[in-house]
């Protein structure tokens, strides 16, 4: 997975590059929008991390230009100056996520993984999460390349959680998802299905319960 | 009249004090004058008829051989039919004090200018009015005294007194009432200005509406508005400065935090790990403070956000805040959960998110591993609230007031924090006219902080309504 970091501040760019490198990404750096455009034209990247406050052409203008040219790679915007208007503008322009400085390296890495995961799902119907390989089109789950059998409802639960991996999925949403199969679904039944999926995933992935809110699919704790 | 009024006396009271007593005195004096005038007219009329009787008696006197005789029968005819209850007396004296006829007890009015004089006198137990007519005859001056008792006059006097008094009473009362109403209505525009000022939140710096301000108060209101403008500008400049400074700090801080985070995980720096951890934590605190300063700057009253408040559903807001903090709670081995019920407020979603973020942040910081942090909302639209409860060490009752101050931290408290968290909570709650209460959690353990918002509809009405209820 290759990421282009577009950031003019060396201190920040270096930290991001190292952090993402440790997280397992290949990272290239570009200190300006012009150089970033050249890099993107020449090679393939899975994701661009773009700072708003670039010298010359600023980050938002750069993203707008990218989208106009038809580039589909996911873009994560970094900013030191947060306003609601700016966040809305960035997302409207075609940025996929938005992160405030200062941020934690782990947070940045997690967001990058989620963006790339979503992009992959869109392009080839594959959803990879840690040791899980989810073939959405073929309705198949593999853990470490071994296929795992899931019933219809268990599959819906996993799919729903995996699409939003790393984010909390409310119990109501799970209930509605499964209720298409069975109108008489109760919240308690959701718990039953979640625990069955949990058992089948074993130690390959963690379905975390967030009390009072719902569930979140996480990579297993080290 | 030198009245010493306290300068702080209300204008309303001052006008009433200055107007009412002199007016009341004037009215009473006027009534008295009326009474006196009426009495003079009445007395003149009655005296005239008494005098007529005296003239009639005098006309019947005859002089025979140098002696004066009164022709009999002598009865004061004009008076006889006038008033049956009245008693009449007469006496006629010749020169040298010889009684010609009549009642010798009847006193005469003392002589004065002209030959007709009047007097009030007593005859036995009767009060009488006497007229004395001195008439010159061929045999010298005869003195004719005619008197009547005064019950008619008393009745008339009583009637005049009563009617004047009654009229006066009505006049005084209605005048006082009119003055009172006049003062009240005259001061209404002033009260409207007062109402306008009173109904504002003390943090509000919007100019006062001058369209309905009377000319006398206009300069005062203009001066106030000028002052508001200056304050607004100063607050804006201060906010801008804080925001700029915080923004400038963020990029280098981001770089430093990133590097320190990586270094603490780098096996090559294992020997320095404890020192790097200290550095990283210190840097996190700097980053946190910069963020908090920015949040505080945004929440300053002068930001005048009340104008941009919108109906905000608290449930998704709480969900967002919890979601953001799940990782932290996992790392700190805390059970972060929610207990959500419908709740909507009029407010700014991102400010309330800041508020809740700070409360959750504090709870996660100060609750030891294994503890629970629960975020609640509820109360619908009528009494919406947010609540964060933890089962950590709690805040001693004596400290609950002080933890709300900026930069104050509990003595001996652990964890990150710059002491701005609750100040920000207070600031944002204040903007929303919400009350913050700090209690112990369930069973007297831990901390429960509740932010009670005003009812959704009432809050949005209060913003537009400038009506004054006197």
Short mmCIF file of N, CA, C and O in Angstrom, two decimals, chain A residues 7 9-12 14-16 18-20 22 51 79-84 100-107 166-170 172 208-213 216 218 221, chain B residues 240 243-244 247-248 250-259 261-262 265 287 291 294 298 318-319 322-323 326-328 330-331 333 335-340 350 372-374:
data_model
loop_
_atom_site.label_atom_id
_atom_site.label_comp_id
_atom_site.label_asym_id
_atom_site.label_seq_id
_atom_site.Cartn_x
_atom_site.Cartn_y
_atom_site.Cartn_z
N UNK A 7 2.89 17.57 2.39
CA UNK A 7 3.01 18.41 3.59
C UNK A 7 4.32 19.18 3.49
O UNK A 7 5.36 18.59 3.21
N UNK A 9 5.72 21.17 5.93
CA UNK A 9 6.49 21.25 7.17
C UNK A 9 7.27 19.94 7.35
O UNK A 9 6.68 18.88 7.52
N UNK A 10 8.62 20.04 7.30
CA UNK A 10 9.46 18.85 7.33
C UNK A 10 9.25 18.02 8.59
O UNK A 10 9.20 16.79 8.54
N UNK A 11 9.12 18.71 9.72
CA UNK A 11 8.98 18.02 11.00
C UNK A 11 7.75 17.11 10.96
O UNK A 11 7.79 15.93 11.32
N UNK A 12 6.63 17.67 10.49
CA UNK A 12 5.38 16.92 10.43
C UNK A 12 5.48 15.83 9.37
O UNK A 12 5.13 14.67 9.61
N UNK A 14 8.02 14.33 8.11
CA UNK A 14 8.92 13.26 8.50
C UNK A 14 8.26 12.33 9.51
O UNK A 14 8.35 11.10 9.40
N UNK A 15 7.56 12.93 10.49
CA UNK A 15 6.88 12.11 11.51
C UNK A 15 5.82 11.24 10.86
O UNK A 15 5.72 10.03 11.17
N UNK A 16 5.05 11.82 9.93
CA UNK A 16 3.99 11.05 9.27
C UNK A 16 4.62 9.91 8.46
O UNK A 16 4.16 8.76 8.53
N UNK A 18 7.47 8.39 8.78
CA UNK A 18 8.00 7.33 9.65
C UNK A 18 6.87 6.51 10.26
O UNK A 18 6.91 5.28 10.29
N UNK A 19 5.88 7.24 10.77
CA UNK A 19 4.77 6.54 11.45
C UNK A 19 4.05 5.60 10.51
O UNK A 19 3.81 4.43 10.84
N UNK A 20 3.71 6.09 9.32
CA UNK A 20 3.01 5.25 8.36
C UNK A 20 3.92 4.12 7.88
O UNK A 20 3.45 3.01 7.60
N UNK A 22 6.16 2.59 9.72
CA UNK A 22 6.11 1.57 10.78
C UNK A 22 4.79 0.80 10.69
O UNK A 22 4.75 -0.41 10.92
N UNK A 51 -2.04 18.25 3.38
CA UNK A 51 -2.17 19.37 4.34
C UNK A 51 -2.86 20.53 3.63
O UNK A 51 -2.63 20.77 2.45
N UNK A 79 -5.36 19.47 8.74
CA UNK A 79 -5.45 20.92 8.91
C UNK A 79 -5.13 21.34 10.33
O UNK A 79 -5.34 20.58 11.28
N UNK A 80 -4.58 22.55 10.45
CA UNK A 80 -4.33 23.13 11.76
C UNK A 80 -5.45 24.08 12.14
O UNK A 80 -5.58 24.50 13.27
N UNK A 81 -6.26 24.44 11.16
CA UNK A 81 -7.29 25.44 11.41
C UNK A 81 -8.64 24.81 11.10
O UNK A 81 -8.97 24.56 9.95
N UNK A 82 -9.36 24.55 12.18
CA UNK A 82 -10.61 23.81 11.98
C UNK A 82 -11.81 24.74 12.09
O UNK A 82 -12.00 25.41 13.08
N UNK A 83 -12.60 24.78 11.07
CA UNK A 83 -13.92 25.39 11.20
C UNK A 83 -14.90 24.42 10.57
O UNK A 83 -14.52 23.59 9.74
N UNK A 84 -16.14 24.56 10.99
CA UNK A 84 -17.16 23.67 10.45
C UNK A 84 -17.26 23.87 8.94
O UNK A 84 -17.34 22.93 8.17
N UNK A 100 -7.53 16.66 12.32
CA UNK A 100 -7.02 17.88 12.94
C UNK A 100 -5.60 17.68 13.44
O UNK A 100 -5.29 16.66 14.04
N UNK A 101 -4.76 18.67 13.25
CA UNK A 101 -3.44 18.66 13.89
C UNK A 101 -3.60 19.20 15.31
O UNK A 101 -4.38 20.14 15.49
N UNK A 102 -2.90 18.73 16.29
CA UNK A 102 -2.05 17.55 16.22
C UNK A 102 -2.88 16.27 16.35
O UNK A 102 -3.95 16.31 16.90
N UNK A 103 -2.35 15.18 15.86
CA UNK A 103 -3.09 13.93 15.88
C UNK A 103 -2.15 12.83 16.36
O UNK A 103 -0.93 13.01 16.41
N UNK A 104 -2.74 11.71 16.71
CA UNK A 104 -1.89 10.59 17.12
C UNK A 104 -1.55 9.77 15.89
O UNK A 104 -2.37 9.59 15.01
N UNK A 105 -0.33 9.26 15.88
CA UNK A 105 0.12 8.46 14.74
C UNK A 105 -0.80 7.27 14.50
O UNK A 105 -1.13 6.94 13.37
N UNK A 106 -1.21 6.63 15.60
CA UNK A 106 -2.04 5.43 15.46
C UNK A 106 -3.38 5.80 14.83
O UNK A 106 -3.94 5.05 14.03
N UNK A 107 -3.90 6.97 15.20
CA UNK A 107 -5.16 7.45 14.65
C UNK A 107 -5.03 7.66 13.14
O UNK A 107 -5.88 7.22 12.36
N UNK A 166 -13.89 -0.45 12.56
CA UNK A 166 -13.25 0.63 13.33
C UNK A 166 -14.24 1.69 13.76
O UNK A 166 -13.88 2.61 14.48
N UNK A 167 -15.51 1.57 13.32
CA UNK A 167 -16.52 2.54 13.77
C UNK A 167 -17.64 1.78 14.48
O UNK A 167 -17.85 0.59 14.24
N UNK A 168 -18.33 2.49 15.36
CA UNK A 168 -19.38 1.85 16.13
C UNK A 168 -20.63 1.69 15.27
O UNK A 168 -21.08 2.64 14.64
N UNK A 169 -21.16 0.47 15.25
CA UNK A 169 -22.42 0.23 14.54
C UNK A 169 -23.50 0.02 15.59
O UNK A 169 -23.35 -0.81 16.49
N UNK A 170 -24.56 0.81 15.49
CA UNK A 170 -25.57 0.75 16.55
C UNK A 170 -26.35 -0.56 16.47
O UNK A 170 -26.49 -1.17 15.41
N UNK A 172 -29.46 -0.85 16.77
CA UNK A 172 -30.66 -0.66 15.94
C UNK A 172 -30.35 -0.93 14.48
O UNK A 172 -31.14 -1.54 13.77
N UNK A 208 -16.11 -5.62 19.53
CA UNK A 208 -16.14 -4.94 20.83
C UNK A 208 -17.54 -4.41 21.11
O UNK A 208 -18.18 -3.85 20.22
N UNK A 209 -18.02 -4.60 22.32
CA UNK A 209 -19.32 -4.03 22.69
C UNK A 209 -19.10 -2.65 23.30
O UNK A 209 -18.31 -2.50 24.23
N UNK A 210 -19.75 -1.66 22.73
CA UNK A 210 -19.72 -0.33 23.34
C UNK A 210 -21.04 -0.15 24.06
O UNK A 210 -22.09 -0.01 23.43
N UNK A 211 -20.98 -0.20 25.37
CA UNK A 211 -22.17 -0.23 26.22
C UNK A 211 -23.16 0.90 25.88
O UNK A 211 -22.79 2.06 25.83
N UNK A 212 -24.37 0.48 25.59
CA UNK A 212 -25.43 1.47 25.33
C UNK A 212 -25.44 1.98 23.91
O UNK A 212 -26.37 2.68 23.52
N UNK A 213 -24.41 1.67 23.10
CA UNK A 213 -24.37 2.18 21.74
C UNK A 213 -24.45 1.07 20.70
O UNK A 213 -25.31 1.08 19.83
N UNK A 216 -18.35 -2.70 17.61
CA UNK A 216 -17.30 -2.20 16.74
C UNK A 216 -16.35 -3.34 16.41
O UNK A 216 -15.91 -4.06 17.31
N UNK A 218 -12.90 -4.59 15.64
CA UNK A 218 -11.52 -4.13 15.84
C UNK A 218 -10.56 -5.26 15.51
O UNK A 218 -10.92 -6.44 15.54
N UNK A 221 -6.53 -7.29 20.08
CA UNK A 221 -5.54 -6.56 20.88
C UNK A 221 -4.26 -7.36 20.95
O UNK A 221 -4.29 -8.58 21.07
N UNK B 240 -9.35 36.49 18.16
CA UNK B 240 -8.57 36.27 16.94
C UNK B 240 -7.12 35.96 17.29
O UNK B 240 -6.52 35.06 16.73
N UNK B 243 -6.85 32.51 18.74
CA UNK B 243 -7.05 31.51 17.69
C UNK B 243 -5.81 31.43 16.80
O UNK B 243 -5.32 30.33 16.50
N UNK B 244 -5.29 32.59 16.41
CA UNK B 244 -4.10 32.60 15.55
C UNK B 244 -2.93 31.91 16.24
O UNK B 244 -2.24 31.09 15.65
N UNK B 247 -3.42 28.24 16.35
CA UNK B 247 -3.23 27.64 15.03
C UNK B 247 -1.75 27.56 14.67
O UNK B 247 -1.26 26.55 14.17
N UNK B 248 -1.03 28.65 14.95
CA UNK B 248 0.39 28.67 14.64
C UNK B 248 1.12 27.56 15.38
O UNK B 248 2.07 26.99 14.87
N UNK B 250 -0.05 24.68 16.27
CA UNK B 250 -0.49 23.31 16.03
C UNK B 250 0.43 22.51 15.10
O UNK B 250 0.68 21.34 15.36
N UNK B 251 0.90 23.15 14.04
CA UNK B 251 1.71 22.37 13.09
C UNK B 251 3.00 21.89 13.73
O UNK B 251 3.28 20.69 13.72
N UNK B 252 3.81 22.80 14.35
CA UNK B 252 5.01 22.27 15.01
C UNK B 252 4.69 21.27 16.11
O UNK B 252 5.40 20.27 16.26
N UNK B 253 3.61 21.50 16.82
CA UNK B 253 3.25 20.54 17.87
C UNK B 253 2.95 19.19 17.25
O UNK B 253 3.37 18.14 17.76
N UNK B 254 2.24 19.21 16.11
CA UNK B 254 1.91 17.96 15.44
C UNK B 254 3.18 17.19 15.10
O UNK B 254 3.27 15.98 15.31
N UNK B 255 4.18 17.93 14.59
CA UNK B 255 5.45 17.28 14.24
C UNK B 255 6.12 16.69 15.46
O UNK B 255 6.55 15.53 15.45
N UNK B 256 6.19 17.48 16.54
CA UNK B 256 6.87 17.03 17.76
C UNK B 256 6.15 15.83 18.37
O UNK B 256 6.79 14.83 18.74
N UNK B 257 4.83 15.91 18.46
CA UNK B 257 4.05 14.80 19.04
C UNK B 257 4.28 13.54 18.23
O UNK B 257 4.51 12.45 18.79
N UNK B 258 4.25 13.70 16.88
CA UNK B 258 4.43 12.53 16.02
C UNK B 258 5.78 11.88 16.25
O UNK B 258 5.86 10.66 16.44
N UNK B 259 6.83 12.69 16.25
CA UNK B 259 8.17 12.13 16.43
C UNK B 259 8.33 11.47 17.79
O UNK B 259 8.89 10.40 17.91
N UNK B 261 6.04 10.22 19.66
CA UNK B 261 5.26 8.99 19.70
C UNK B 261 6.04 7.85 19.05
O UNK B 261 6.08 6.73 19.57
N UNK B 262 6.67 8.17 17.90
CA UNK B 262 7.44 7.14 17.20
C UNK B 262 8.67 6.73 18.00
O UNK B 262 9.01 5.55 18.10
N UNK B 265 8.29 4.26 20.69
CA UNK B 265 8.07 2.88 20.25
C UNK B 265 9.31 2.29 19.55
O UNK B 265 9.32 1.13 19.18
N UNK B 287 -0.16 20.13 23.38
CA UNK B 287 -1.11 20.03 22.28
C UNK B 287 -2.53 20.21 22.79
O UNK B 287 -3.34 20.94 22.22
N UNK B 291 -5.33 23.14 21.93
CA UNK B 291 -6.69 22.86 21.49
C UNK B 291 -7.72 23.49 22.42
O UNK B 291 -8.72 24.04 21.97
N UNK B 294 -8.04 27.16 22.02
CA UNK B 294 -8.80 27.45 20.82
C UNK B 294 -10.30 27.26 21.08
O UNK B 294 -11.12 28.09 20.69
N UNK B 298 -13.21 30.09 20.97
CA UNK B 298 -14.43 29.98 20.17
C UNK B 298 -15.67 30.13 21.01
O UNK B 298 -16.70 30.59 20.55
N UNK B 318 -23.87 12.70 21.20
CA UNK B 318 -23.24 11.87 22.23
C UNK B 318 -22.57 10.67 21.58
O UNK B 318 -21.45 10.29 21.94
N UNK B 319 -23.24 10.09 20.58
CA UNK B 319 -22.66 8.93 19.90
C UNK B 319 -21.32 9.28 19.27
O UNK B 319 -20.35 8.53 19.38
N UNK B 322 -18.63 9.65 22.01
CA UNK B 322 -18.23 8.35 22.57
C UNK B 322 -17.37 7.60 21.57
O UNK B 322 -16.32 7.06 21.90
N UNK B 323 -17.80 7.60 20.32
CA UNK B 323 -17.06 6.89 19.29
C UNK B 323 -15.61 7.37 19.23
O UNK B 323 -14.68 6.59 19.13
N UNK B 326 -13.61 5.80 22.21
CA UNK B 326 -13.59 4.36 22.49
C UNK B 326 -12.15 3.85 22.60
O UNK B 326 -11.80 3.14 23.56
N UNK B 327 -11.31 4.26 21.65
CA UNK B 327 -9.93 3.78 21.67
C UNK B 327 -9.21 4.16 22.96
O UNK B 327 -8.51 3.35 23.55
N UNK B 328 -9.42 5.40 23.37
CA UNK B 328 -8.78 5.85 24.60
C UNK B 328 -9.25 5.04 25.79
O UNK B 328 -8.47 4.68 26.66
N UNK B 330 -10.39 2.03 25.77
CA UNK B 330 -9.85 0.68 25.69
C UNK B 330 -8.42 0.68 26.23
O UNK B 330 -8.04 -0.16 27.05
N UNK B 331 -7.66 1.68 25.80
CA UNK B 331 -6.27 1.77 26.22
C UNK B 331 -6.17 1.96 27.73
O UNK B 331 -5.28 1.41 28.38
N UNK B 333 -8.25 0.90 29.85
CA UNK B 333 -9.01 -0.19 30.49
C UNK B 333 -10.21 0.36 31.26
O UNK B 333 -10.42 0.01 32.42
N UNK B 335 -14.48 1.13 31.00
CA UNK B 335 -15.69 0.80 30.27
C UNK B 335 -16.46 2.09 29.99
O UNK B 335 -17.08 2.66 30.88
N UNK B 336 -16.35 2.53 28.73
CA UNK B 336 -17.06 3.76 28.35
C UNK B 336 -18.37 3.36 27.70
O UNK B 336 -18.38 2.61 26.72
N UNK B 337 -19.48 3.85 28.24
CA UNK B 337 -20.78 3.45 27.70
C UNK B 337 -21.76 4.59 27.70
O UNK B 337 -21.46 5.71 28.13
N UNK B 338 -22.94 4.29 27.18
CA UNK B 338 -23.94 5.34 27.03
C UNK B 338 -25.28 4.86 27.53
O UNK B 338 -25.54 3.66 27.59
N UNK B 339 -26.12 5.82 27.88
CA UNK B 339 -27.49 5.53 28.28
C UNK B 339 -28.30 6.66 27.68
O UNK B 339 -28.40 7.74 28.25
N UNK B 340 -28.83 6.43 26.48
CA UNK B 340 -29.35 7.55 25.69
C UNK B 340 -30.86 7.54 25.60
O UNK B 340 -31.48 6.51 25.34
N UNK B 350 -21.39 21.94 17.52
CA UNK B 350 -19.96 21.69 17.77
C UNK B 350 -19.50 22.25 19.09
O UNK B 350 -18.57 21.72 19.70
N UNK B 372 -15.76 2.68 35.31
CA UNK B 372 -16.81 2.87 34.32
C UNK B 372 -17.06 4.36 34.11
O UNK B 372 -17.07 5.13 35.06
N UNK B 373 -17.28 4.72 32.85
CA UNK B 373 -17.69 6.10 32.53
C UNK B 373 -18.96 5.98 31.70
O UNK B 373 -18.98 5.27 30.70
N UNK B 374 -20.01 6.65 32.14
CA UNK B 374 -21.28 6.55 31.42
C UNK B 374 -21.76 7.94 31.02
O UNK B 374 -21.80 8.86 31.84
#
